[in-house]
Coordinates of C-alpha atoms and ligand atoms in Angstrom, one line a residue:
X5 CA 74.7 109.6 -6.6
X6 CA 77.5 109.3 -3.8
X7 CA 80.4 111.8 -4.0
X8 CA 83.3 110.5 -5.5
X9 CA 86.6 111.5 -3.7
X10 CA 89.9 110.9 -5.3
X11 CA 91.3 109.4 -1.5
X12 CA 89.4 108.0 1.3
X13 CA 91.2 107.2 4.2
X14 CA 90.2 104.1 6.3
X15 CA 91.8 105.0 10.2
X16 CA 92.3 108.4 11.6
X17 CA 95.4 107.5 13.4
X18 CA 98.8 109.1 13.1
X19 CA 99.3 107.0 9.7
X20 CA 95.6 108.3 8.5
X21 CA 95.4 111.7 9.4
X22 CA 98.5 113.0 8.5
X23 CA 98.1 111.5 4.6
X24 CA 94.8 112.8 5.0
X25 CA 96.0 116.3 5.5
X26 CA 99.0 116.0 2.9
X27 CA 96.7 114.3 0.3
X28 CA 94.4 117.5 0.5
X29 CA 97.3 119.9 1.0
X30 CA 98.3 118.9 -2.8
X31 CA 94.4 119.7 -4.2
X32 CA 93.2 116.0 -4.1
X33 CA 89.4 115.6 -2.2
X34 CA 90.0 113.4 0.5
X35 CA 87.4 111.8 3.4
X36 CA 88.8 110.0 6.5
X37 CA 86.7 107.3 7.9
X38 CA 87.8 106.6 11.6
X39 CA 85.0 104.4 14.0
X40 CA 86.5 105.2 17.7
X41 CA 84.3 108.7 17.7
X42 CA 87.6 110.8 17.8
X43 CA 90.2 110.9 15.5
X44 CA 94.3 110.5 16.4
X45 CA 94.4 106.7 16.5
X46 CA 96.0 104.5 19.2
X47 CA 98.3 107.6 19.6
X48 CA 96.7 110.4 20.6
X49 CA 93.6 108.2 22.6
X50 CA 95.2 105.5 24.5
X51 CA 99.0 105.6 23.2
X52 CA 101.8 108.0 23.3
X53 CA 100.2 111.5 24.1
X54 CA 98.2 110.0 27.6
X55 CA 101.1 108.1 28.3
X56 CA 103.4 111.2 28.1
X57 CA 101.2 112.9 30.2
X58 CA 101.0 110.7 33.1
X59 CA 104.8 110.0 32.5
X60 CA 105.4 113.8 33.0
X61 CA 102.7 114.1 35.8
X62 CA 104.7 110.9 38.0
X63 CA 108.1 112.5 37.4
X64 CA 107.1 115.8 39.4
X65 CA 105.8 114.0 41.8
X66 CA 108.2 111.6 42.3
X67 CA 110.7 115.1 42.4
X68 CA 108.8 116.7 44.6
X69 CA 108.7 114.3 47.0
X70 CA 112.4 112.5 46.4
X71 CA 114.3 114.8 44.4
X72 CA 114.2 118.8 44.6
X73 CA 115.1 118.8 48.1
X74 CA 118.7 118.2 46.9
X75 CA 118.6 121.2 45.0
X76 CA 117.5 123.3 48.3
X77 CA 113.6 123.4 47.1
X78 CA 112.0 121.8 50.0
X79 CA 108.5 120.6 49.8
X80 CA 106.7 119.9 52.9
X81 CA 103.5 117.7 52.5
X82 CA 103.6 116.2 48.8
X83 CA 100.2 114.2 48.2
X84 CA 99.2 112.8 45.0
X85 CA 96.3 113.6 44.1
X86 CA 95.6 111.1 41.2
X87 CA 91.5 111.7 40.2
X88 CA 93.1 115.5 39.0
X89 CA 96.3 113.8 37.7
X90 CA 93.8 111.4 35.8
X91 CA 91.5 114.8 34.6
X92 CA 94.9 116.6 33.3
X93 CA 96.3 113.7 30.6
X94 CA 92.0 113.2 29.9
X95 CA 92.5 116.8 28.5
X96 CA 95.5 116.9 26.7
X97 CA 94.4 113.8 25.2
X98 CA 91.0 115.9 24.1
X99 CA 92.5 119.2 23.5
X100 CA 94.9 117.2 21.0
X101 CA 92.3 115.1 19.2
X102 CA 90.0 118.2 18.6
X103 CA 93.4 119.6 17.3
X104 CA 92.8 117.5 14.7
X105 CA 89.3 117.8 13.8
X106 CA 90.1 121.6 13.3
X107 CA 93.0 120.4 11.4
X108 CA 90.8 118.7 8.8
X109 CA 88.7 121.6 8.6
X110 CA 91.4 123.9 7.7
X111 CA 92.3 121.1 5.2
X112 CA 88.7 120.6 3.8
X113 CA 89.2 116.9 4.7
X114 CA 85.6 115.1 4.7
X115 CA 86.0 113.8 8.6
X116 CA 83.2 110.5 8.2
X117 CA 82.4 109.0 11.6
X118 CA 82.0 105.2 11.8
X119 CA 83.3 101.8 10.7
X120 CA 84.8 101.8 7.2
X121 CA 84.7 98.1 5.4
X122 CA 85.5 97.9 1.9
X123 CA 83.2 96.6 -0.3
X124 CA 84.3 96.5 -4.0
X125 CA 87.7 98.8 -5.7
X126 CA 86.7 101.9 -4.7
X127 CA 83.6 101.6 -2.5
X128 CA 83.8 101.6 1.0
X129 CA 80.6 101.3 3.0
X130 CA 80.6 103.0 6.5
X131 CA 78.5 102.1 9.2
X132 CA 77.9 103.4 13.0
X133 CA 77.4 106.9 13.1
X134 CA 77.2 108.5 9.6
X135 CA 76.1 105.4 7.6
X136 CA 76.9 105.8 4.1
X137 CA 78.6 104.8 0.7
X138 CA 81.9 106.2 -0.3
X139 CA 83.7 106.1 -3.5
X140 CA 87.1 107.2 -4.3
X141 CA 89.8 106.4 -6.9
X142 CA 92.2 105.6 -4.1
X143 CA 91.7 103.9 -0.5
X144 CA 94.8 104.4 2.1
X145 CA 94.3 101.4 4.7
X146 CA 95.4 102.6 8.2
X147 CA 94.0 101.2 10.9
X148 CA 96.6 100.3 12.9
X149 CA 97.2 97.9 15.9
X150 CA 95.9 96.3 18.8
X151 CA 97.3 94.9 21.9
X152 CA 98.5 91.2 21.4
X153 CA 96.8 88.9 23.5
X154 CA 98.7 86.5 26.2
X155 CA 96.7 82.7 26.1
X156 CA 95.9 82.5 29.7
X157 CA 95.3 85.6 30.6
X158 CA 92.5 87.4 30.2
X159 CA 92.4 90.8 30.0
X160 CA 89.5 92.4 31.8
X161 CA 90.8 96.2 31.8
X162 CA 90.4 96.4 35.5
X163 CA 92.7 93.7 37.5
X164 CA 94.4 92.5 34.2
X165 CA 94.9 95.4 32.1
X166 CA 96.4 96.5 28.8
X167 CA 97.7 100.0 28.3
X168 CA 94.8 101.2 27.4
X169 CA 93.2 100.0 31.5
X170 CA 97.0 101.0 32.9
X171 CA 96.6 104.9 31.7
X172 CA 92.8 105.0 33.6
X173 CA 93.5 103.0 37.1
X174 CA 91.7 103.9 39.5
X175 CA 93.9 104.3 42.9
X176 CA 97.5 103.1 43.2
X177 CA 97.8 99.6 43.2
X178 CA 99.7 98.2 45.8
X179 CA 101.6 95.8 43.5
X180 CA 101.4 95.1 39.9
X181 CA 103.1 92.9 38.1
X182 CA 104.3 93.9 34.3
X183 CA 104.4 91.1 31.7
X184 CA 106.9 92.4 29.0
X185 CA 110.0 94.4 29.2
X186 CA 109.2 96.4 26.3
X187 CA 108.6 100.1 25.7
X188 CA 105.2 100.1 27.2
X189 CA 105.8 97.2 30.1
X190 CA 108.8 100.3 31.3
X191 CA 107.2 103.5 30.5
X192 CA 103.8 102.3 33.0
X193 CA 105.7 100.5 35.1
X194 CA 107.5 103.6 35.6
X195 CA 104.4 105.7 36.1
X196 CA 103.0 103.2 38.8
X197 CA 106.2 102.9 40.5
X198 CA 106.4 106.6 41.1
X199 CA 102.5 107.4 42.4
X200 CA 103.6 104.3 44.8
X201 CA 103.2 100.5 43.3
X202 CA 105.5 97.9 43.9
X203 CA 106.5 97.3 40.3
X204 CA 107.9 93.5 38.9
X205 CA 108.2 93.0 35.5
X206 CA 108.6 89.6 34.2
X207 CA 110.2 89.5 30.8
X208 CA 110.7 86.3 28.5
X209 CA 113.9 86.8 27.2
X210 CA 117.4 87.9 29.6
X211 CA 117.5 91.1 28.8
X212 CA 115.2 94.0 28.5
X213 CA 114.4 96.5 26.0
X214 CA 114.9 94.0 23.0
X215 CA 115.4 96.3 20.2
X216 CA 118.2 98.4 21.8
X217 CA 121.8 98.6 21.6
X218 CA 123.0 95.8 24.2
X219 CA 125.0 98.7 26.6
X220 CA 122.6 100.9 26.9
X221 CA 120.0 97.9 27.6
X222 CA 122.1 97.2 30.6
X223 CA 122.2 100.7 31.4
X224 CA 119.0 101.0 31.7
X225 CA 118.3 98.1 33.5
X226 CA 120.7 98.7 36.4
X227 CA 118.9 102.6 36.7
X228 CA 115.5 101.5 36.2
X229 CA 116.2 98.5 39.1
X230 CA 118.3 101.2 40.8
X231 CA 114.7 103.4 41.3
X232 CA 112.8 99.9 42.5
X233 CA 111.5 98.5 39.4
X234 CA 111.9 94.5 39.6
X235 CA 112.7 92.2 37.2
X236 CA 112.1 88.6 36.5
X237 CA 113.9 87.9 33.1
X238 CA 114.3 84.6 31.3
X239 CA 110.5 83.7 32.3
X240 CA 107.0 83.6 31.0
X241 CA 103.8 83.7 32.4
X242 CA 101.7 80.5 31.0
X243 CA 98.3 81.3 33.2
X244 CA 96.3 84.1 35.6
X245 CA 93.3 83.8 38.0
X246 CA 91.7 86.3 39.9
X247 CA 91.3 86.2 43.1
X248 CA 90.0 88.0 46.1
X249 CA 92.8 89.8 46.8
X250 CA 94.3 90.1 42.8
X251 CA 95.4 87.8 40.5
X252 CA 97.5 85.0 40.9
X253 CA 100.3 84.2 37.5
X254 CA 101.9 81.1 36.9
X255 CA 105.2 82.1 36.1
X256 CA 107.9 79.2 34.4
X257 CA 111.3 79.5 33.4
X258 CA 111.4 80.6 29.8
X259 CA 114.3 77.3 29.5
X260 CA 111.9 75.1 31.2
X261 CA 111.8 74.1 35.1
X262 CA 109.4 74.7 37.8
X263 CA 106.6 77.2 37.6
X264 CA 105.9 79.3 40.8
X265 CA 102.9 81.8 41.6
X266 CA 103.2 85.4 41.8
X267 CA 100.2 87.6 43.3
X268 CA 99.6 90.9 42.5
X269 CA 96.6 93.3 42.8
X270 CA 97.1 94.4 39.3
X271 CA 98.6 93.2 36.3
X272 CA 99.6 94.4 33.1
X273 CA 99.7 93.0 30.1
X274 CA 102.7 94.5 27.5
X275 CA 103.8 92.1 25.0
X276 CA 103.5 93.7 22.1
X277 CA 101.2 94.7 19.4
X278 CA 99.2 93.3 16.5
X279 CA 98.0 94.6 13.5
X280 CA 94.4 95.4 13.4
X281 CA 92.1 94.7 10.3
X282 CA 89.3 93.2 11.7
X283 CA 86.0 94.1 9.6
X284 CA 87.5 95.6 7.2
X285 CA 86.8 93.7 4.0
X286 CA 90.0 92.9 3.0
X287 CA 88.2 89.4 0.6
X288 CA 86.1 92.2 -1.3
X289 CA 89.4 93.3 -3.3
X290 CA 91.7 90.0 -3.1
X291 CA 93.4 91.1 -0.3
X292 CA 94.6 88.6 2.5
X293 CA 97.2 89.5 5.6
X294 CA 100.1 87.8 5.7
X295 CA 100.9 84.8 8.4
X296 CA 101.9 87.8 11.0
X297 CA 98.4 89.2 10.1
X298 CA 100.2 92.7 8.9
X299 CA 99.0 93.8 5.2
X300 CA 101.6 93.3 2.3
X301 CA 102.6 96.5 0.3
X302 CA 105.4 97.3 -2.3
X303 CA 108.0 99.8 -1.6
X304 CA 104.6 102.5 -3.1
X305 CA 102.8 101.3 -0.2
X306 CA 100.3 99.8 -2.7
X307 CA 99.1 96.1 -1.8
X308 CA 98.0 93.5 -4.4
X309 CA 94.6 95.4 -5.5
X310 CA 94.7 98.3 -8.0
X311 CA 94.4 101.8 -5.9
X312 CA 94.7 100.2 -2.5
X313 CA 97.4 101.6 0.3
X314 CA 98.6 100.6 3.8
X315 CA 100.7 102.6 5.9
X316 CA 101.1 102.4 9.6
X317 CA 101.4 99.8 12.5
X318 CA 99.0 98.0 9.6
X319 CA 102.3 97.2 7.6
X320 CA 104.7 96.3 10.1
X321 CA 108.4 97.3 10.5
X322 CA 108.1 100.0 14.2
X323 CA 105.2 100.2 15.4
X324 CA 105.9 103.9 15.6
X325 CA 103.6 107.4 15.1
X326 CA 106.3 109.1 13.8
X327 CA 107.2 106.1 11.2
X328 CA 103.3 105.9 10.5
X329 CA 103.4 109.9 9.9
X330 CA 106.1 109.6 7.6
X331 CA 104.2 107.0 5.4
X332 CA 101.3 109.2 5.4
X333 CA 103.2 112.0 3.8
X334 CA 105.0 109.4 1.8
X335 CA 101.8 107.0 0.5
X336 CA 99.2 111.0 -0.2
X337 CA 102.6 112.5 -2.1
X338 CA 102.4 109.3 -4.5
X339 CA 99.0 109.2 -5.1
X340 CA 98.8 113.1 -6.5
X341 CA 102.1 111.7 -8.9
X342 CA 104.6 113.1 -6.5
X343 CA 108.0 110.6 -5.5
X344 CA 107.4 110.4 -1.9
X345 CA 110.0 108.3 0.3
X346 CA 110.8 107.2 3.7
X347 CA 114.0 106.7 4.9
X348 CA 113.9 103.4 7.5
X349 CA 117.6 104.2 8.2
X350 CA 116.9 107.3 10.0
X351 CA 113.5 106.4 11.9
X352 CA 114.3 107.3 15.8
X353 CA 113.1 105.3 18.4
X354 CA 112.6 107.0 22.0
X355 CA 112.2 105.3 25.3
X356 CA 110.3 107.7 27.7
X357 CA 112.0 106.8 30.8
X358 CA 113.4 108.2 33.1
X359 CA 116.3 109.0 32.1
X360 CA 115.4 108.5 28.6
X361 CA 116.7 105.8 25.9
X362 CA 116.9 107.0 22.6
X363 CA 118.1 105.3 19.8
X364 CA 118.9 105.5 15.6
X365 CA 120.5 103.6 12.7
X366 CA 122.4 100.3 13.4
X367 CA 122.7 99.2 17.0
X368 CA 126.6 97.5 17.7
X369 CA 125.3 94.1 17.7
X370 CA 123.6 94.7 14.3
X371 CA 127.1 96.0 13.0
X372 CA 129.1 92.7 14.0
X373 CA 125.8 90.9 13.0
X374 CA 126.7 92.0 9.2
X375 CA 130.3 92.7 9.5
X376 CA 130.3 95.9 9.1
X377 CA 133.9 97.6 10.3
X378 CA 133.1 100.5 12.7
X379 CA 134.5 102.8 15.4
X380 CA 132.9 103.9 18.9
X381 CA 132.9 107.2 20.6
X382 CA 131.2 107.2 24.1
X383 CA 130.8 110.3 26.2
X384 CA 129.3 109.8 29.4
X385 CA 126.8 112.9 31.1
X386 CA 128.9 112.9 34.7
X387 CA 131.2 115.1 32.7
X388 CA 128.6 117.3 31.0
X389 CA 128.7 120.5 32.7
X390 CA 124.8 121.3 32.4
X391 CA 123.7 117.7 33.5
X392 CA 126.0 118.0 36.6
X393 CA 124.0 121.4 37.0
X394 CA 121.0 119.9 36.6
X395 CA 122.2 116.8 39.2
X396 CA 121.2 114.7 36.4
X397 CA 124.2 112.8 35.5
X398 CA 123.2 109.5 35.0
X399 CA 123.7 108.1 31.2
X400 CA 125.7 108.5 28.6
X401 CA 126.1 108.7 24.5
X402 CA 127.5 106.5 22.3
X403 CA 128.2 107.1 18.5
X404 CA 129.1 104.1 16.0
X405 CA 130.4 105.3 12.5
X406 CA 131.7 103.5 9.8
X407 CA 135.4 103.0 10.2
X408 CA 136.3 103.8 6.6
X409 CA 133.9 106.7 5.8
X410 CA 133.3 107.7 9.5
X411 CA 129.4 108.4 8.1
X412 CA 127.1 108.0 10.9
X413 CA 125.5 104.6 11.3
X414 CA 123.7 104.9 14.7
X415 CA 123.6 106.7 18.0
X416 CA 122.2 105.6 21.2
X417 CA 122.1 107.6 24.4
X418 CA 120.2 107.3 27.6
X419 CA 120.4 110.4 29.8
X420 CA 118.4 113.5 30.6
X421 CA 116.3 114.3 27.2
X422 CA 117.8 111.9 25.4
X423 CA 114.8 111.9 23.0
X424 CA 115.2 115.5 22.1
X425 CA 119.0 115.0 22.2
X426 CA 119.1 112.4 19.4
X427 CA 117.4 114.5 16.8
X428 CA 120.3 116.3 15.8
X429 CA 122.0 113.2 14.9
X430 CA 118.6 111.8 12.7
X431 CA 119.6 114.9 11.0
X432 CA 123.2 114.4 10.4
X433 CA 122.7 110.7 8.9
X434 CA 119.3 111.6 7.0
X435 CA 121.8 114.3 5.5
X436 CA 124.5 111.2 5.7
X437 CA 126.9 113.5 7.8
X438 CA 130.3 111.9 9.3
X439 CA 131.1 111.6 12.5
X440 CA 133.8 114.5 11.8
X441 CA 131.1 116.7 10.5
X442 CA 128.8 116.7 13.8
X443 CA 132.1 117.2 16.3
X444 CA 133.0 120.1 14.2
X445 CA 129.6 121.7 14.6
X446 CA 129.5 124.4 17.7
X447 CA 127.2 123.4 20.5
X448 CA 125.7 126.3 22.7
X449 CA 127.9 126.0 26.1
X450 CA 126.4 124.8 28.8
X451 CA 123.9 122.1 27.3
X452 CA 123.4 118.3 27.3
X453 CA 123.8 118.6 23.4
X454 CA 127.9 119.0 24.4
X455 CA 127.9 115.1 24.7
X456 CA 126.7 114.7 21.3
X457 CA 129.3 116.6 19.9
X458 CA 132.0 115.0 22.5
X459 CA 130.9 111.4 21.6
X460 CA 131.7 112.6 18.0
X461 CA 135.2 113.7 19.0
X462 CA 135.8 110.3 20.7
X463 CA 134.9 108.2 17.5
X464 CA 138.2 110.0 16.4
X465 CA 139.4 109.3 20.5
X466 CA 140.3 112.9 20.8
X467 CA 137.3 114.4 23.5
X468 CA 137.8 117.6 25.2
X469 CA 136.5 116.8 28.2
X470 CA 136.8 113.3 29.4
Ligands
LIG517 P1 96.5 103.8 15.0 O1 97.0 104.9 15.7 O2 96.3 102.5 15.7 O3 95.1 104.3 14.3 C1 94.3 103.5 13.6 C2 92.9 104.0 13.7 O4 92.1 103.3 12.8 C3 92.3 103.8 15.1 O5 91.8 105.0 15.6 C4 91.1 102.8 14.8 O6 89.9 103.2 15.6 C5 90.8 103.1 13.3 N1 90.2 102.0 12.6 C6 90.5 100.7 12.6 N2 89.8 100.0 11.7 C7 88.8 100.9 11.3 C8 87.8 100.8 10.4 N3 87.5 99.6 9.8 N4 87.0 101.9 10.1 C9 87.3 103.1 10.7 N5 88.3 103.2 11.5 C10 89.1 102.2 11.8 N6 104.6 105.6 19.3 C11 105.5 106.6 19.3 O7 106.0 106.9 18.2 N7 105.8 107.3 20.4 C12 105.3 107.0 21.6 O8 105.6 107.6 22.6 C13 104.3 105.9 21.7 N8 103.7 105.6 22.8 C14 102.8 104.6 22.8 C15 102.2 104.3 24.0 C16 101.2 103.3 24.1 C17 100.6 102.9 25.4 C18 100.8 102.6 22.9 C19 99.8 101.6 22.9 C20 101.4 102.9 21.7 C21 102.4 103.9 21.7 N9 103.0 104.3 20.5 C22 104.0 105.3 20.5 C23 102.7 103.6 19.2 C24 101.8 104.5 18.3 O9 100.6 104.7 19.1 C25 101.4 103.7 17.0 O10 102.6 103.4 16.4 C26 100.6 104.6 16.1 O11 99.4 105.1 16.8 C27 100.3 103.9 14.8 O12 99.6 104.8 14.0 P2 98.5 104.2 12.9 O13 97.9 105.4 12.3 O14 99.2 103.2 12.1 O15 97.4 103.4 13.7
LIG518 P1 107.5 95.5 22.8 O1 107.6 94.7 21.6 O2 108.2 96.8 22.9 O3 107.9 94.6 24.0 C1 107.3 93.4 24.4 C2 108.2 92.7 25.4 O4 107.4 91.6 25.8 C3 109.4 92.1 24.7 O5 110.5 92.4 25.5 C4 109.2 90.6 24.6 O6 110.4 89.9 24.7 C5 108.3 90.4 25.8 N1 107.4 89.2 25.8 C6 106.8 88.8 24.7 N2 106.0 87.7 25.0 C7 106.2 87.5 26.4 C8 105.7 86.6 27.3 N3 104.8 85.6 27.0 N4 106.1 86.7 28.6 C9 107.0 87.7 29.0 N5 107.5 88.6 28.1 C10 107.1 88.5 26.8 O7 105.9 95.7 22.9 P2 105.1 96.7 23.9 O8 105.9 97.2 25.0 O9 103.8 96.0 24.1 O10 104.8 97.9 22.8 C11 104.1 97.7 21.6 C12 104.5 98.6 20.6 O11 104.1 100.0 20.9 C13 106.0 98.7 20.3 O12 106.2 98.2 19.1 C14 106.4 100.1 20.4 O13 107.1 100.5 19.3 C15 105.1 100.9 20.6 N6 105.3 101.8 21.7 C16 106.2 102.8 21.5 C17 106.5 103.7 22.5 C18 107.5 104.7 22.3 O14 107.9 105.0 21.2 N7 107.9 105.4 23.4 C19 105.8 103.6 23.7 C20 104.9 102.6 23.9 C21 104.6 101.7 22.8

């Protein structure tokens, strides 16, 4: 007789493990089945924590070399040396994915290694390398995403990559070529520019950063082109061969005209990401994906069959950890008869650039989009008196608030720590704070967080320092 748990988890991603922890914080006996042989998903393997570190590990070099002589620091002889670069973000990425598996321990979560497919309600049969049957009153889906596929181009993880082949190159390549302006076409573009590469992204649409608010988008791509990234917008690659020296992309007007050929020695592939549910014995239950291929769930996260969850990039909406965390907590507080909620409104969104982009709530061209009456206050960082300091001026913060109630209905900023920056202003709208309320607050003199509280005062046009 197989144990019966009252959760199983299929996906030990940020989505999986963090229900999987709150599901046994609140006495329930919960199992997590995860198949890639360590547990942390997309995110802490070949998502945000690797990427952070080679981010982090490219900006003090690029310092070294470029920057911290301005500040009378001067380094002679500044070598990359990218094999120990490489071993550091290999280690954090282990260090944090052990994290876990002592995490489940402390929980008493039943960690099960291998490939989880569901077989009947309740059964889920596990193969790889602990074969066996479990059954459960409740299954949480989370498996998360995968990188979307361009037709044409084949991704073979070493010339053509996805992020998952951009965070292990290598050696520098001499040029690479980006396909998709997105979060992940900028943050490794970034990275690669830095240790040396001659960066070109080519975008589909005329702008970059889709998502974002449409000033800071041009923001970002004036600093971004400013510090020798390239960009091809309004284009799309329709083909790739490899060749001896690289591969060679057909590039075409997004509008239509005549393609030309771009050679690169690497290229990167960025446009986005699909939901992953492949094997997973979705039929067994009555469950189908959706045209988009995400699973459908009601505002419980509970799909079509009885005791069946999804949470995470699984479901759609951002493809975000924190979002996928927040569903985990959310989805495990339901199960044990608990009202969990998320609030979508106040789900940040952080662009780990350089400067940062950070972003929450409504962006302006949403607010005209539903005609919604608002007010701005901008502040920019030249007059913040700890960037200038720091000699990291470039950016600014913008506020929209509702022009009747002055609540908060979004922020965007891009400037030094913008993504640590922004959090005090998720807080003011998840506690629906106005615009008036944040400005009153005291900042601690002399921080960046002064231009939070001075984009508050200009919704009202009466800054102190601009
Ligand atoms: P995932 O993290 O994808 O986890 C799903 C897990 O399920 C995987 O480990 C998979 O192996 C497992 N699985 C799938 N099917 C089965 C099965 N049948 N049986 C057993 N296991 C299975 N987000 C941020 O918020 N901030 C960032 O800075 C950030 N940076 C990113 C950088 C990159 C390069 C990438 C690719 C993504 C980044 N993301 C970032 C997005 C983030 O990684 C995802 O939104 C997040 O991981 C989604 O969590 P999840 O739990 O839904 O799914
Ligand atoms: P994305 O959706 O952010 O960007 C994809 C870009 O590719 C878009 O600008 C799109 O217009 C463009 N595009 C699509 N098809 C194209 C084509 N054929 N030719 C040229 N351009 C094309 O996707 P991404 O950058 O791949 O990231 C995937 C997901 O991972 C995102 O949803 C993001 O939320 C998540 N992620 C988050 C972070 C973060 O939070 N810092 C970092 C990395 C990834």
């Amino acid at each position: 007789m197989s144990e019966q748990f009252d959760v199983v988890v299929v996906g030990g991603g940020p989505g999986g493990y963090v229900c999987a922890i709150r599901a046994a914080q609140l006495g329930l006996k919960v199992a997590c089945v995860e198949k890639r042989g360590a547990l942390g998903g997309t995110c802490l393997n070949v998502g945000c924590i690797p990427s952070k570190a080679l981010l982090h590990a490219s900006h003090m070099y690029e310092a070294a070399a470029h920057h911290v002589g301005d500040l009378g620091v001067e380094v002679a002889g500044v070598t990359l040396n990218l094999p120990k670069m490489m071993a550091h973000k290999d280690k954090v990425v282990t260090d944090n994915t052990g994290g876990i598996e002592f995490l489940f321990k402390k929980n008493k979560v039943t960690y099960v290694k291998g490939a989880g497919r569901i077989t009947a309600p309740g059964a889920i049969e596990v193969t790889g390398e602990q074969p066996q049957t479990l059954t459960t009153k409740n299954i949480v889906i989370a498996t998360g995403s995968d990188v979307t596929p361009l037709p044409g181009v084949q991704i073979d993880e070493e010339s053509i990559v996805s992020s998952t082949g951009a965070l292990k190159l290598a050696s520098v390549p001499k040029t690479l070529i980006v396909i998709g302006a997105g979060v992940i076409g900028l943050e490794l573009g970034s990275v690669w520019r830095r240790l040396g590469a001659e960066v070109t992204v080519v975008e589909f649409l005329d702008y970059i950063l889709p998502p974002m608010d449409g000033e800071v988008r041009k923001q970002a791509q004036r600093t971004l082109s400013k510090q020798g990234l390239n960009f091809l917008l309004g284009h799309k690659v329709t083909g790739a061969a490899k060749t001896n020296e690289g591969v060679a992309l057909t590039v075409e007007p997004a509008a239509g005209g005549d393609a030309q050929t771009l050679t690169a020695d690497v290229v990167l592939v960025a446009i986005g990401r699909r939901p992953y549910t492949e094997g997973l014995g979705l039929e067994s239950v009555g469950l189908s994906t959706n045209a988009r291929g995400f699973i459908e769930v009601d505002h419980d996260y509970q799909t079509k069959a009885q005791g069946v969850f999804a949470i995470g990039d699984v479901i759609g909406g951002q493809m975000l950890a924190h979002k996928a965390e927040e569903e985990g907590v959310a989805v495990a507080e339901l199960i044990a008869g608990q009202s969990g909620h998320v609030n979508y409104g106040a789900i940040p969104s952080v662009v780990y650039t350089s400067p940062e982009i950070a972003m929450v709530g409504k962006t302006e061209e949403q607010l005209k989009a539903e005609g919604v009456a608002y007010k701005v206050g901008k502040f920019p960082f030249t007059a913040n008196g700890r960037a200038r300091a720091n000699a990291d001026t470039e950016g600014f913060v913008k506020v929209l608030a509702d022009a009747k109630t002055d609540r908060v209905l979004g922020c965007h900023i891009i400037g030094p720590q913008a993504g640590d920056l922004l959090q005090e202003v998720v807080v003011a709208m998840e506690f629906g704070a106005s615009s008036e309320d944040v400005a009153r607050s005291s900042h601690a003199h002399p921080q960046l967080g002064e231009a939070i509280k001075e984009a508050m005062l200009a919704v009202d046009k009466r800054p102190l320092h601009i």
